[in-house]
Each structure stands twice: as C-alpha cells, then as structure tokens.
Amino acid sequence: MALTVSQVARLAKVSVRALHHYDELGLLCPSGRSEAGYRLYTQADLERLQQVLFFRELAFPLEEIRRILNDSRFDLRAALLMQRQLLSERASRLDALRHAVDSALDALDQGKTMDGEKMFEAFGDFDPSKYEAEVNERWGDTEAYKESARRTSRYKKEDWSTLKAEGDQLMKALAEHLGAGHAPTEPEVLALAEAHRQYISKWFYPCSYVIHRGLGEMYVSDSRFTENIDSVKPGLSAYLRDAFVANAERNGVES
Amino acid sequence: MALTVSQVARLAKVSVRALHHYDELGLLCPSGRSEAGYRLYTQADLERLQQVLFFRELAFPLEEIRRILNDSRFDLRAALLMQRQLLSERASRLDALRHAVDSALDALDQGKTMDGEKMFEAFGDFDPSKYEAEVNERWGDTEAYKESARRTSRYKKEDWSTLKAEGDQLMKALAEHLGAGHAPTEPEVLALAEAHRQYISKWFYPCSYVIHRGLGEMYVSDSRFTENIDSVKPGLSAYLRDAFVANAERNGVES
DNA sequence: CTAAGGCCTCACGTCGCGTGAGGGTCAACC
DNA sequence: GGTTGACCCTCACGCGACGTGAGGCCTTAG
C-alpha cells in the first residue's frame, strides 16, 4: 500500500519537486524508503499532506505549518475552525474587491472618475461592522447555514469536558462583568480577556493578540459561535469581541 | 497635484519598495521626476496603479500585468467584467475549500477517516494549469481573443444599447418559459441558455461552459445581479442558473 | 541487452518584494 | 547659517516556495 512520489503527486495534484521540498524541510517526510532509496508514502502521510495543503492554501508559510503540525498541542478541530475563519476573511476580502470592481464599473458608466482615496478603499482594511453584515448576508438562510446549525447542536454533546469547564469559568466571569455594566475596557475585564487569550494559547494553538482579536470577530460574525456564547448571556459575544480588541490595543496592537 | 512615493504608498497601501519595483519593471513609471530626482505621480498614475493592484490581487504575474496594461487593445470595461468573473471563480474555490473543511469536521465528529481520493477532492477541481490555460485563453494572444478584443474596443455608447437590447431579449424569452412553467432542462430553454452563452462570448469574452455555469452561480449569489435579473421576473436568476448548469451538462461538462 | 521511464541528489534560477547600506534633499526651528 | 529629522535616491543582497535542468542509478517491457 505504499505510494511513490509521482503517485502521491498525481493524487494530491502537487509537483514531485514540491514533495521533495517538503521532505527537505521536514514538513512531510515519507515514512519509508525502498531499497533503492525511493520515497514511499503511507496513508498517514497522505493525511498529513492534506493538512499541509489546507494550510498552504491559506497562505501559511511552510515553516509555520511544520510548527503547527508538529506541535503536540495541535488540535485538529481547533485548526479546522481556524481555517473556517480564515476562509471567511478571505471571502469577505473577495467581496470587497468585487464591490470595488462594481464601483469602478459604475463610475465608468457615468463617465466619472474616482478620486484618489475612494479608488483604493477596497484594498484597505475592512470595516468590521460591514464585514459582519456581509457575513450574515452570506450565511442567511442558505443550506450552509442549516448545516452549520445542525453541527452546532452536535458540538454541544461532545466532551471537551476539562477544557470546557475552564472556558466556561472565564465566560461566566466575563458575563458577570457585562451584567454589572462594566465597560469592556475596564482593567478587570481586560485581565479576563488576557486570561482567555492564554487559555486559547494553552489548549489550542499559540494565540497572538492579532489572532485573538480575529477570534473575537469570529464570535460575533459566525452564528455558531454567537449563539453558543450569547446563550450564556445575551450580548456576551459582542462584549467579548470588544474586550479582546481593547486588550490587543493595550498590548500595542493597533486596530 | 503631483504625489511623492510615500504619499502614493499610503494611499494605495503598498510599500515604497513595491513602487520602486514597479518602476524598475516598467509596470508603473511615475510620469515625472522632481529636480532632485524624486518620483512624482499624477492622477493617471494612480489609476494605472489601481489596475495593477487589481490584477495583482488576482495573482497575475507582474510581467503579464504589464503586457495587459500596455496592450493598446486593452479595454477597461472588458477588464473589469473579466475581473468580476475571476473573482467569482475564486469565490467558488473558497466555497469548495470551506466545504472541504466542513467535511473534515464531519469526518472528525464521526470518528471516520477520509479515503485517499476523497481527501483531495477539494483541491482537485482547481487544476492550476487548466486555470492558467483559461486565463491565457482569455488574455493571451490567441486569435479568438484578438478578435473579441478588437470588437470590444470598438463599441462605444451606441453599441452598448444594441448589446443591452440583445441581452434583454434573451432575458425576456427565458422569463416567458419560466412563467409558462417549463423546466430549465427543456430543449427550448437549453437552446436559449446556449444562445446566452454565445451572446457572452460574442460581446465580452470567450465563455466556456464552465465559465457560463459560474456566471449562473454569480447570478444567484450576487445580490447586485439577482435583484437586477429578478426585477424582470421573480425567480429568474435561479432559473437561469439551472438552465446554464443543465446546458453545460448536456455539453459534456460534469458538475 | 537495450531503451524508456521513474527515481535519486545537487544546485542554480525565478518572482515579488523586504531590508539594509550609503548618501543626497528639504522644511523647520534654533 | 547650521542642525535636525523626515524623506528621497540607487545599489545590492536575502528569502520563500518551488521550477528546472544536469548527471546518474533502478526497473520493467520488448
């Protein structure tokens, strides 16, 4: 059942050279070699390759992919959820570009010229509220939404028990601050936000401030998360996002 | 009104080095220099830069962008329409990836493993050489392109009305079939779908069945199109998509 | 036994910049 | 007038993810 380079290359539609390259980097070393020194890939190697390609598609540097996949704390589910988020971000970027093309076409139709600032709007950073609207629009009541809703219910049944308990405690503490009317910028709230960041780092993956902020955006924009979080206390997801953003800013990450 | 490098860089959110690079390549040479040799960019330069960035965003090699933009046959409208198409192709690619992530999550939930062939399905649809071939088919120096480009560049305002009339007629005919309750798979409807494909090929760009199908998807997923089309008759956009898909299938393109 | 095709390991080339190095320019303030 | 600091210039080397030979061994079909 061992496959040669070219067979794997055909299956996964990557070049043989790329497989060599991944071997050199220690990113994907075939588990075996033939007597003549030919690379021999197993099923497990294929699975790893798939992971590599997922991350590569998302434009992760190979070195980082190696780190992620070799990390013993690597959590496949968390990684996949992350990938979902990254895909969303890319999709909204595409949307922004499409709008830009549309504006250009409109301008063209009306014989107008676009002024300097407007011209490059699409390439800039996106307005999160606009982003939220777009995501909600896309997730409307499509088939994909139902699918995701079905899965959300399944998630709840799963046993993340230890991990979940720790997370729940943080949520509860944050929900109390929300209930007490404390602003998300207050020191105690920021401390909890930071604790949450480290919780993620500890259990899932190294979570930078930037990523944490992105996570907060996902909490409000991905209904699977929003529903889950707001069931603790309505408005909590938005509150979390604000706290994460503030915490990132306090630690020198500009928005 | 002349801008310096750093001003342009801030506006367009590219690095100064990148602007230098584009200058070196002859991709975007500032129209002026100060006495001290400083690069000075005009409004026209900004417009060209925007075009450059559009194509760059779509992962065109810089050298090719230069060819395209320097091409005297370059038609802005055609380019923008094409960019829309490329964007929607990319969007569906993202969608495929998202489905792949979802499948992986599902498999994980059920403790299953994905088999070798299925594992790479999401990556499979997108054969890069095929993609390049398609792009070259549209932008390369092929006879077909030259012809269509010559045609496109010739028409001005009056021609757009002819063009629009022709399109409207197709829409009206298709709307009538929808109103009469004809299935999108019926021969007469398929014939109209095919006519529409050739209409696009004639006026805009060589429109393969795959691209035509993509166009149909865009009609339902892009509200700008959906609204416009459904204003002729509610549900028409979805009807068009179904007809385009069926027409593609009948012509040997698997979905 | 030979030819074709697949495999190996160097090793240099490419593309789109990033990142200094080394040095002139410009506006403002002392 | 001098100094400071932000901005500009031109080399020129570095990097990541491979592409693309070159030169040579392995294996199978005729």
PDB file of C-alpha atoms in Angstrom, chain B:
ATOM      1  CA  MET B   1      -1.091  67.850  -7.781  1.00  0.00           C
ATOM      2  CA  ALA B   2       1.900  65.530  -8.081  1.00  0.00           C
ATOM      3  CA  LEU B   3       2.330  62.970  -5.338  1.00  0.00           C
ATOM      4  CA  THR B   4       5.543  61.567  -3.882  1.00  0.00           C
ATOM      5  CA  VAL B   5       6.224  57.855  -3.428  1.00  0.00           C
ATOM      6  CA  SER B   6       5.308  57.721   0.217  1.00  0.00           C
ATOM      7  CA  GLN B   7       2.062  59.569  -0.390  1.00  0.00           C
ATOM      8  CA  VAL B   8       1.087  57.132  -3.090  1.00  0.00           C
ATOM      9  CA  ALA B   9       2.216  54.268  -0.900  1.00  0.00           C
ATOM     10  CA  ARG B  10      -0.038  55.426   1.929  1.00  0.00           C
ATOM     11  CA  LEU B  11      -2.963  55.965  -0.379  1.00  0.00           C
ATOM     12  CA  ALA B  12      -2.752  52.614  -2.076  1.00  0.00           C
ATOM     13  CA  LYS B  13      -1.368  50.769   0.925  1.00  0.00           C
ATOM     14  CA  VAL B  14       1.581  49.323  -0.859  1.00  0.00           C
ATOM     15  CA  SER B  15       5.217  49.638   0.180  1.00  0.00           C
ATOM     16  CA  VAL B  16       7.521  52.258  -1.227  1.00  0.00           C
ATOM     17  CA  ARG B  17       9.785  49.451  -2.288  1.00  0.00           C
ATOM     18  CA  ALA B  18       6.970  47.936  -4.303  1.00  0.00           C
ATOM     19  CA  LEU B  19       6.514  51.219  -6.158  1.00  0.00           C
ATOM     20  CA  HIS B  20      10.244  51.287  -6.870  1.00  0.00           C
ATOM     21  CA  HIS B  21       9.934  47.739  -8.090  1.00  0.00           C
ATOM     22  CA  TYR B  22       7.065  48.568 -10.420  1.00  0.00           C
ATOM     23  CA  ASP B  23       9.104  51.443 -11.752  1.00  0.00           C
ATOM     24  CA  GLU B  24      12.078  49.162 -12.431  1.00  0.00           C
ATOM     25  CA  LEU B  25       9.869  46.713 -14.273  1.00  0.00           C
ATOM     26  CA  GLY B  26       8.324  49.463 -16.349  1.00  0.00           C
ATOM     27  CA  LEU B  27       4.996  48.438 -14.899  1.00  0.00           C
ATOM     28  CA  LEU B  28       4.245  51.795 -13.346  1.00  0.00           C
ATOM     29  CA  CYS B  29       6.692  54.564 -14.108  1.00  0.00           C
ATOM     30  CA  PRO B  30       5.846  57.904 -12.488  1.00  0.00           C
ATOM     31  CA  SER B  31       5.116  60.440 -15.176  1.00  0.00           C
ATOM     32  CA  GLY B  32       7.506  62.927 -13.666  1.00  0.00           C
ATOM     33  CA  ARG B  33      10.575  63.494 -11.575  1.00  0.00           C
ATOM     34  CA  SER B  34      11.493  66.496  -9.449  1.00  0.00           C
ATOM     35  CA  GLU B  35      14.766  68.336  -9.968  1.00  0.00           C
ATOM     36  CA  ALA B  36      16.313  66.237  -7.265  1.00  0.00           C
ATOM     37  CA  GLY B  37      15.191  63.049  -8.985  1.00  0.00           C
ATOM     38  CA  TYR B  38      12.203  62.384  -6.732  1.00  0.00           C
ATOM     39  CA  ARG B  39       9.429  60.297  -8.298  1.00  0.00           C
ATOM     40  CA  LEU B  40       6.270  62.313  -8.926  1.00  0.00           C
ATOM     41  CA  TYR B  41       2.972  60.533  -9.547  1.00  0.00           C
ATOM     42  CA  THR B  42      -0.039  62.006 -11.296  1.00  0.00           C
ATOM     43  CA  GLN B  43      -3.714  61.097 -11.055  1.00  0.00           C
ATOM     44  CA  ALA B  44      -3.344  58.967 -14.175  1.00  0.00           C
ATOM     45  CA  ASP B  45      -0.530  57.073 -12.496  1.00  0.00           C
ATOM     46  CA  LEU B  46      -2.844  56.363  -9.594  1.00  0.00           C
ATOM     47  CA  GLU B  47      -5.425  54.924 -11.928  1.00  0.00           C
ATOM     48  CA  ARG B  48      -2.889  52.700 -13.515  1.00  0.00           C
ATOM     49  CA  LEU B  49      -1.694  51.628 -10.092  1.00  0.00           C
ATOM     50  CA  GLN B  50      -5.211  50.657  -9.194  1.00  0.00           C
ATOM     51  CA  GLN B  51      -5.403  48.457 -12.257  1.00  0.00           C
ATOM     52  CA  VAL B  52      -2.060  46.932 -11.351  1.00  0.00           C
ATOM     53  CA  LEU B  53      -3.283  46.151  -7.865  1.00  0.00           C
ATOM     54  CA  PHE B  54      -6.483  44.612  -9.152  1.00  0.00           C
ATOM     55  CA  PHE B  55      -4.622  42.192 -11.317  1.00  0.00           C
ATOM     56  CA  ARG B  56      -2.011  41.581  -8.668  1.00  0.00           C
ATOM     57  CA  GLU B  57      -4.742  40.702  -6.222  1.00  0.00           C
ATOM     58  CA  LEU B  58      -5.859  38.145  -8.751  1.00  0.00           C
ATOM     59  CA  ALA B  59      -2.358  36.691  -8.704  1.00  0.00           C
ATOM     60  CA  PHE B  60      -1.311  37.718 -12.174  1.00  0.00           C
ATOM     61  CA  PRO B  61       2.463  37.837 -12.616  1.00  0.00           C
ATOM     62  CA  LEU B  62       3.655  41.426 -12.831  1.00  0.00           C
ATOM     63  CA  GLU B  63       5.163  40.886 -16.242  1.00  0.00           C
ATOM     64  CA  GLU B  64       1.819  39.788 -17.566  1.00  0.00           C
ATOM     65  CA  ILE B  65       0.077  42.738 -15.962  1.00  0.00           C
ATOM     66  CA  ARG B  66       2.462  44.979 -17.805  1.00  0.00           C
ATOM     67  CA  ARG B  67       1.648  43.266 -21.069  1.00  0.00           C
ATOM     68  CA  ILE B  68      -2.050  43.575 -20.439  1.00  0.00           C
ATOM     69  CA  LEU B  69      -1.996  47.235 -19.437  1.00  0.00           C
ATOM     70  CA  ASN B  70       0.356  48.230 -22.217  1.00  0.00           C
ATOM     71  CA  ASP B  71      -1.755  46.455 -24.751  1.00  0.00           C
ATOM     72  CA  SER B  72      -3.355  49.082 -26.933  1.00  0.00           C
ATOM     73  CA  ARG B  73      -6.339  46.814 -27.257  1.00  0.00           C
ATOM     74  CA  PHE B  74      -6.826  46.985 -23.517  1.00  0.00           C
ATOM     75  CA  ASP B  75     -10.427  47.718 -22.763  1.00  0.00           C
ATOM     76  CA  LEU B  76     -11.155  48.821 -19.240  1.00  0.00           C
ATOM     77  CA  ARG B  77     -14.729  47.668 -19.215  1.00  0.00           C
ATOM     78  CA  ALA B  78     -13.903  44.267 -20.565  1.00  0.00           C
ATOM     79  CA  ALA B  79     -11.133  44.016 -17.997  1.00  0.00           C
ATOM     80  CA  LEU B  80     -13.451  44.909 -15.173  1.00  0.00           C
ATOM     81  CA  LEU B  81     -16.057  42.435 -16.309  1.00  0.00           C
ATOM     82  CA  MET B  82     -13.382  39.810 -16.504  1.00  0.00           C
ATOM     83  CA  GLN B  83     -12.210  40.685 -13.059  1.00  0.00           C
ATOM     84  CA  ARG B  84     -15.725  40.096 -11.799  1.00  0.00           C
ATOM     85  CA  GLN B  85     -15.657  36.705 -13.389  1.00  0.00           C
ATOM     86  CA  LEU B  86     -12.279  35.836 -11.926  1.00  0.00           C
ATOM     87  CA  LEU B  87     -13.464  36.975  -8.534  1.00  0.00           C
ATOM     88  CA  SER B  88     -16.474  34.737  -8.686  1.00  0.00           C
ATOM     89  CA  GLU B  89     -14.302  31.827  -9.728  1.00  0.00           C
ATOM     90  CA  ARG B  90     -12.156  32.470  -6.741  1.00  0.00           C
ATOM     91  CA  ALA B  91     -15.182  32.733  -4.538  1.00  0.00           C
ATOM     92  CA  SER B  92     -16.374  29.326  -5.604  1.00  0.00           C
ATOM     93  CA  ARG B  93     -12.953  27.961  -4.953  1.00  0.00           C
ATOM     94  CA  LEU B  94     -13.173  29.341  -1.436  1.00  0.00           C
ATOM     95  CA  ASP B  95     -16.554  27.743  -1.110  1.00  0.00           C
ATOM     96  CA  ALA B  96     -15.134  24.407  -2.171  1.00  0.00           C
ATOM     97  CA  LEU B  97     -12.438  24.736   0.436  1.00  0.00           C
ATOM     98  CA  ARG B  98     -14.995  25.622   3.052  1.00  0.00           C
ATOM     99  CA  HIS B  99     -16.939  22.518   2.171  1.00  0.00           C
ATOM    100  CA  ALA B 100     -13.749  20.532   2.443  1.00  0.00           C
ATOM    101  CA  VAL B 101     -13.137  21.920   5.897  1.00  0.00           C
ATOM    102  CA  ASP B 102     -16.701  21.096   6.823  1.00  0.00           C
ATOM    103  CA  SER B 103     -16.359  17.558   5.520  1.00  0.00           C
ATOM    104  CA  ALA B 104     -13.207  17.142   7.522  1.00  0.00           C
ATOM    105  CA  LEU B 105     -15.044  18.368  10.591  1.00  0.00           C
ATOM    106  CA  ASP B 106     -17.884  15.973   9.910  1.00  0.00           C
ATOM    107  CA  ALA B 107     -15.483  13.090   9.457  1.00  0.00           C
ATOM    108  CA  LEU B 108     -13.839  14.055  12.709  1.00  0.00           C
ATOM    109  CA  ASP B 109     -17.160  14.161  14.516  1.00  0.00           C
ATOM    110  CA  GLN B 110     -17.984  10.686  13.376  1.00  0.00           C
ATOM    111  CA  GLY B 111     -14.536   9.333  14.042  1.00  0.00           C
ATOM    112  CA  LYS B 112     -14.185   8.363  10.439  1.00  0.00           C
ATOM    113  CA  THR B 113     -11.207   8.777   8.215  1.00  0.00           C
ATOM    114  CA  MET B 114     -11.428  10.085   4.717  1.00  0.00           C
ATOM    115  CA  ASP B 115     -10.135   7.874   1.956  1.00  0.00           C
ATOM    116  CA  GLY B 116      -7.283   8.848  -0.286  1.00  0.00           C
ATOM    117  CA  GLU B 117      -9.168  10.047  -3.316  1.00  0.00           C
ATOM    118  CA  LYS B 118     -11.864  11.934  -1.462  1.00  0.00           C
ATOM    119  CA  MET B 119      -9.326  13.645   0.712  1.00  0.00           C
ATOM    120  CA  PHE B 120      -8.031  15.746  -2.092  1.00  0.00           C
ATOM    121  CA  GLU B 121     -11.267  16.380  -3.869  1.00  0.00           C
ATOM    122  CA  ALA B 122     -11.492  19.994  -2.832  1.00  0.00           C
ATOM    123  CA  PHE B 123      -8.118  20.700  -4.274  1.00  0.00           C
ATOM    124  CA  GLY B 124      -8.846  18.647  -7.326  1.00  0.00           C
ATOM    125  CA  ASP B 125     -11.351  20.793  -9.117  1.00  0.00           C
ATOM    126  CA  PHE B 126      -8.859  23.501  -9.371  1.00  0.00           C
ATOM    127  CA  ASP B 127      -6.231  22.395 -11.802  1.00  0.00           C
ATOM    128  CA  PRO B 128      -3.813  25.324 -11.949  1.00  0.00           C
ATOM    129  CA  SER B 129      -2.647  24.556 -15.453  1.00  0.00           C
ATOM    130  CA  LYS B 130      -6.242  24.481 -16.563  1.00  0.00           C
ATOM    131  CA  TYR B 131      -6.785  27.755 -14.774  1.00  0.00           C
ATOM    132  CA  GLU B 132      -3.843  29.325 -16.489  1.00  0.00           C
ATOM    133  CA  ALA B 133      -4.972  27.929 -19.756  1.00  0.00           C
ATOM    134  CA  GLU B 134      -8.335  29.555 -19.256  1.00  0.00           C
ATOM    135  CA  VAL B 135      -6.788  32.848 -18.352  1.00  0.00           C
ATOM    136  CA  ASN B 136      -4.486  32.709 -21.299  1.00  0.00           C
ATOM    137  CA  GLU B 137      -7.382  31.752 -23.445  1.00  0.00           C
ATOM    138  CA  ARG B 138      -8.963  34.999 -22.411  1.00  0.00           C
ATOM    139  CA  TRP B 139      -5.948  37.257 -22.160  1.00  0.00           C
ATOM    140  CA  GLY B 140      -3.326  35.604 -24.265  1.00  0.00           C
ATOM    141  CA  ASP B 141      -2.516  36.471 -27.787  1.00  0.00           C
ATOM    142  CA  THR B 142      -4.881  33.893 -29.154  1.00  0.00           C
ATOM    143  CA  GLU B 143      -6.755  34.614 -32.318  1.00  0.00           C
ATOM    144  CA  ALA B 144     -10.050  34.368 -30.525  1.00  0.00           C
ATOM    145  CA  TYR B 145      -9.035  36.986 -28.040  1.00  0.00           C
ATOM    146  CA  LYS B 146      -7.694  39.340 -30.625  1.00  0.00           C
ATOM    147  CA  GLU B 147     -10.903  39.135 -32.474  1.00  0.00           C
ATOM    148  CA  SER B 148     -13.102  39.649 -29.469  1.00  0.00           C
ATOM    149  CA  ALA B 149     -10.851  42.399 -28.185  1.00  0.00           C
ATOM    150  CA  ARG B 150     -10.966  44.217 -31.462  1.00  0.00           C
ATOM    151  CA  ARG B 151     -14.689  44.018 -31.329  1.00  0.00           C
ATOM    152  CA  THR B 152     -14.944  45.150 -27.719  1.00  0.00           C
ATOM    153  CA  SER B 153     -12.713  48.122 -28.121  1.00  0.00           C
ATOM    154  CA  ARG B 154     -14.737  49.387 -30.999  1.00  0.00           C
ATOM    155  CA  TYR B 155     -18.054  49.753 -29.348  1.00  0.00           C
ATOM    156  CA  LYS B 156     -18.926  52.904 -27.588  1.00  0.00           C
ATOM    157  CA  LYS B 157     -22.140  54.228 -26.146  1.00  0.00           C
ATOM    158  CA  GLU B 158     -24.480  53.470 -29.029  1.00  0.00           C
ATOM    159  CA  ASP B 159     -23.282  49.915 -29.230  1.00  0.00           C
ATOM    160  CA  TRP B 160     -23.970  49.336 -25.596  1.00  0.00           C
ATOM    161  CA  SER B 161     -27.615  49.918 -26.226  1.00  0.00           C
ATOM    162  CA  THR B 162     -27.619  47.353 -29.030  1.00  0.00           C
ATOM    163  CA  LEU B 163     -25.815  44.965 -26.775  1.00  0.00           C
ATOM    164  CA  LYS B 164     -28.214  45.566 -23.934  1.00  0.00           C
ATOM    165  CA  ALA B 165     -31.211  45.104 -26.192  1.00  0.00           C
ATOM    166  CA  GLU B 166     -29.919  41.778 -27.345  1.00  0.00           C
ATOM    167  CA  GLY B 167     -29.402  40.670 -23.766  1.00  0.00           C
ATOM    168  CA  ASP B 168     -32.792  41.909 -22.700  1.00  0.00           C
ATOM    169  CA  GLN B 169     -34.447  39.918 -25.440  1.00  0.00           C
ATOM    170  CA  LEU B 170     -32.846  36.731 -24.229  1.00  0.00           C
ATOM    171  CA  MET B 171     -33.926  37.504 -20.681  1.00  0.00           C
ATOM    172  CA  LYS B 172     -37.482  38.168 -21.756  1.00  0.00           C
ATOM    173  CA  ALA B 173     -37.661  34.930 -23.721  1.00  0.00           C
ATOM    174  CA  LEU B 174     -36.317  32.966 -20.783  1.00  0.00           C
ATOM    175  CA  ALA B 175     -38.675  34.729 -18.387  1.00  0.00           C
ATOM    176  CA  GLU B 176     -41.594  33.620 -20.552  1.00  0.00           C
ATOM    177  CA  HIS B 177     -40.528  29.993 -20.335  1.00  0.00           C
ATOM    178  CA  LEU B 178     -40.270  30.365 -16.590  1.00  0.00           C
ATOM    179  CA  GLY B 179     -43.759  31.873 -16.492  1.00  0.00           C
ATOM    180  CA  ALA B 180     -45.103  29.027 -18.613  1.00  0.00           C
ATOM    181  CA  GLY B 181     -43.783  26.567 -16.096  1.00  0.00           C
ATOM    182  CA  HIS B 182     -41.251  24.971 -18.421  1.00  0.00           C
ATOM    183  CA  ALA B 183     -38.453  23.117 -16.688  1.00  0.00           C
ATOM    184  CA  PRO B 184     -34.965  24.585 -17.196  1.00  0.00           C
ATOM    185  CA  THR B 185     -33.962  21.289 -18.786  1.00  0.00           C
ATOM    186  CA  GLU B 186     -36.376  21.531 -21.683  1.00  0.00           C
ATOM    187  CA  PRO B 187     -34.793  21.735 -25.135  1.00  0.00           C
ATOM    188  CA  GLU B 188     -36.064  25.195 -25.960  1.00  0.00           C
ATOM    189  CA  VAL B 189     -34.803  26.561 -22.678  1.00  0.00           C
ATOM    190  CA  LEU B 190     -31.455  24.882 -23.213  1.00  0.00           C
ATOM    191  CA  ALA B 191     -31.273  26.460 -26.625  1.00  0.00           C
ATOM    192  CA  LEU B 192     -31.805  29.871 -25.071  1.00  0.00           C
ATOM    193  CA  ALA B 193     -29.154  29.138 -22.459  1.00  0.00           C
ATOM    194  CA  GLU B 194     -26.763  28.257 -25.252  1.00  0.00           C
ATOM    195  CA  ALA B 195     -27.715  31.425 -27.070  1.00  0.00           C
ATOM    196  CA  HIS B 196     -26.918  33.379 -23.951  1.00  0.00           C
ATOM    197  CA  ARG B 197     -23.526  31.701 -23.698  1.00  0.00           C
ATOM    198  CA  GLN B 198     -22.734  32.674 -27.244  1.00  0.00           C
ATOM    199  CA  TYR B 199     -24.019  36.151 -26.596  1.00  0.00           C
ATOM    200  CA  ILE B 200     -21.485  36.499 -23.790  1.00  0.00           C
ATOM    201  CA  SER B 201     -18.781  35.003 -25.982  1.00  0.00           C
ATOM    202  CA  LYS B 202     -19.590  37.394 -28.742  1.00  0.00           C
ATOM    203  CA  TRP B 203     -19.701  40.580 -26.738  1.00  0.00           C
ATOM    204  CA  PHE B 204     -17.422  40.044 -23.791  1.00  0.00           C
ATOM    205  CA  TYR B 205     -15.022  37.149 -23.766  1.00  0.00           C
ATOM    206  CA  PRO B 206     -14.799  33.542 -24.885  1.00  0.00           C
ATOM    207  CA  CYS B 207     -17.267  31.974 -22.484  1.00  0.00           C
ATOM    208  CA  SER B 208     -16.693  28.276 -21.899  1.00  0.00           C
ATOM    209  CA  TYR B 209     -19.418  26.090 -20.431  1.00  0.00           C
ATOM    210  CA  VAL B 210     -17.587  26.052 -17.124  1.00  0.00           C
ATOM    211  CA  ILE B 211     -17.422  29.814 -17.047  1.00  0.00           C
ATOM    212  CA  HIS B 212     -21.013  30.109 -18.134  1.00  0.00           C
ATOM    213  CA  ARG B 213     -22.059  27.882 -15.272  1.00  0.00           C
ATOM    214  CA  GLY B 214     -20.003  30.096 -12.971  1.00  0.00           C
ATOM    215  CA  LEU B 215     -21.805  33.093 -14.359  1.00  0.00           C
ATOM    216  CA  GLY B 216     -25.093  31.439 -13.445  1.00  0.00           C
ATOM    217  CA  GLU B 217     -23.888  30.894  -9.913  1.00  0.00           C
ATOM    218  CA  MET B 218     -22.970  34.526  -9.743  1.00  0.00           C
ATOM    219  CA  TYR B 219     -26.457  35.500 -10.825  1.00  0.00           C
ATOM    220  CA  VAL B 220     -27.956  33.919  -7.720  1.00  0.00           C
ATOM    221  CA  SER B 221     -25.183  34.646  -5.257  1.00  0.00           C
ATOM    222  CA  ASP B 222     -24.507  38.262  -6.096  1.00  0.00           C
ATOM    223  CA  SER B 223     -27.397  40.405  -4.994  1.00  0.00           C
ATOM    224  CA  ARG B 224     -26.453  43.083  -7.484  1.00  0.00           C
ATOM    225  CA  PHE B 225     -27.207  40.675 -10.288  1.00  0.00           C
ATOM    226  CA  THR B 226     -30.001  38.847  -8.541  1.00  0.00           C
ATOM    227  CA  GLU B 227     -32.000  41.997  -7.938  1.00  0.00           C
ATOM    228  CA  ASN B 228     -31.470  43.211 -11.431  1.00  0.00           C
ATOM    229  CA  ILE B 229     -32.468  39.928 -13.035  1.00  0.00           C
ATOM    230  CA  ASP B 230     -35.339  39.142 -10.721  1.00  0.00           C
ATOM    231  CA  SER B 231     -36.815  42.527 -11.459  1.00  0.00           C
ATOM    232  CA  VAL B 232     -37.633  41.104 -14.884  1.00  0.00           C
ATOM    233  CA  LYS B 233     -39.384  38.197 -13.258  1.00  0.00           C
ATOM    234  CA  PRO B 234     -39.016  36.872  -9.703  1.00  0.00           C
ATOM    235  CA  GLY B 235     -37.010  33.675  -9.576  1.00  0.00           C
ATOM    236  CA  LEU B 236     -35.480  34.275 -12.983  1.00  0.00           C
ATOM    237  CA  SER B 237     -31.901  34.340 -11.692  1.00  0.00           C
ATOM    238  CA  ALA B 238     -32.215  30.878 -10.173  1.00  0.00           C
ATOM    239  CA  TYR B 239     -33.941  29.681 -13.319  1.00  0.00           C
ATOM    240  CA  LEU B 240     -31.082  30.979 -15.421  1.00  0.00           C
ATOM    241  CA  ARG B 241     -28.538  29.269 -13.259  1.00  0.00           C
ATOM    242  CA  ASP B 242     -30.369  25.953 -13.523  1.00  0.00           C
ATOM    243  CA  ALA B 243     -30.614  26.326 -17.266  1.00  0.00           C
ATOM    244  CA  PHE B 244     -26.927  27.189 -17.601  1.00  0.00           C
ATOM    245  CA  VAL B 245     -25.964  24.211 -15.467  1.00  0.00           C
ATOM    246  CA  ALA B 246     -28.163  21.905 -17.499  1.00  0.00           C
ATOM    247  CA  ASN B 247     -26.774  23.296 -20.724  1.00  0.00           C
ATOM    248  CA  ALA B 248     -23.235  22.793 -19.501  1.00  0.00           C
ATOM    249  CA  GLU B 249     -24.051  19.221 -18.546  1.00  0.00           C
ATOM    250  CA  ARG B 250     -25.629  18.486 -21.880  1.00  0.00           C
ATOM    251  CA  ASN B 251     -22.401  19.616 -23.457  1.00  0.00           C
ATOM    252  CA  GLY B 252     -20.264  17.215 -21.507  1.00  0.00           C
ATOM    253  CA  VAL B 253     -19.284  19.327 -18.520  1.00  0.00           C
ATOM    254  CA  GLU B 254     -19.846  17.420 -15.310  1.00  0.00           C
ATOM    255  CA  SER B 255     -21.000  19.302 -12.308  1.00  0.00           C
TER     256      SER B 255
END
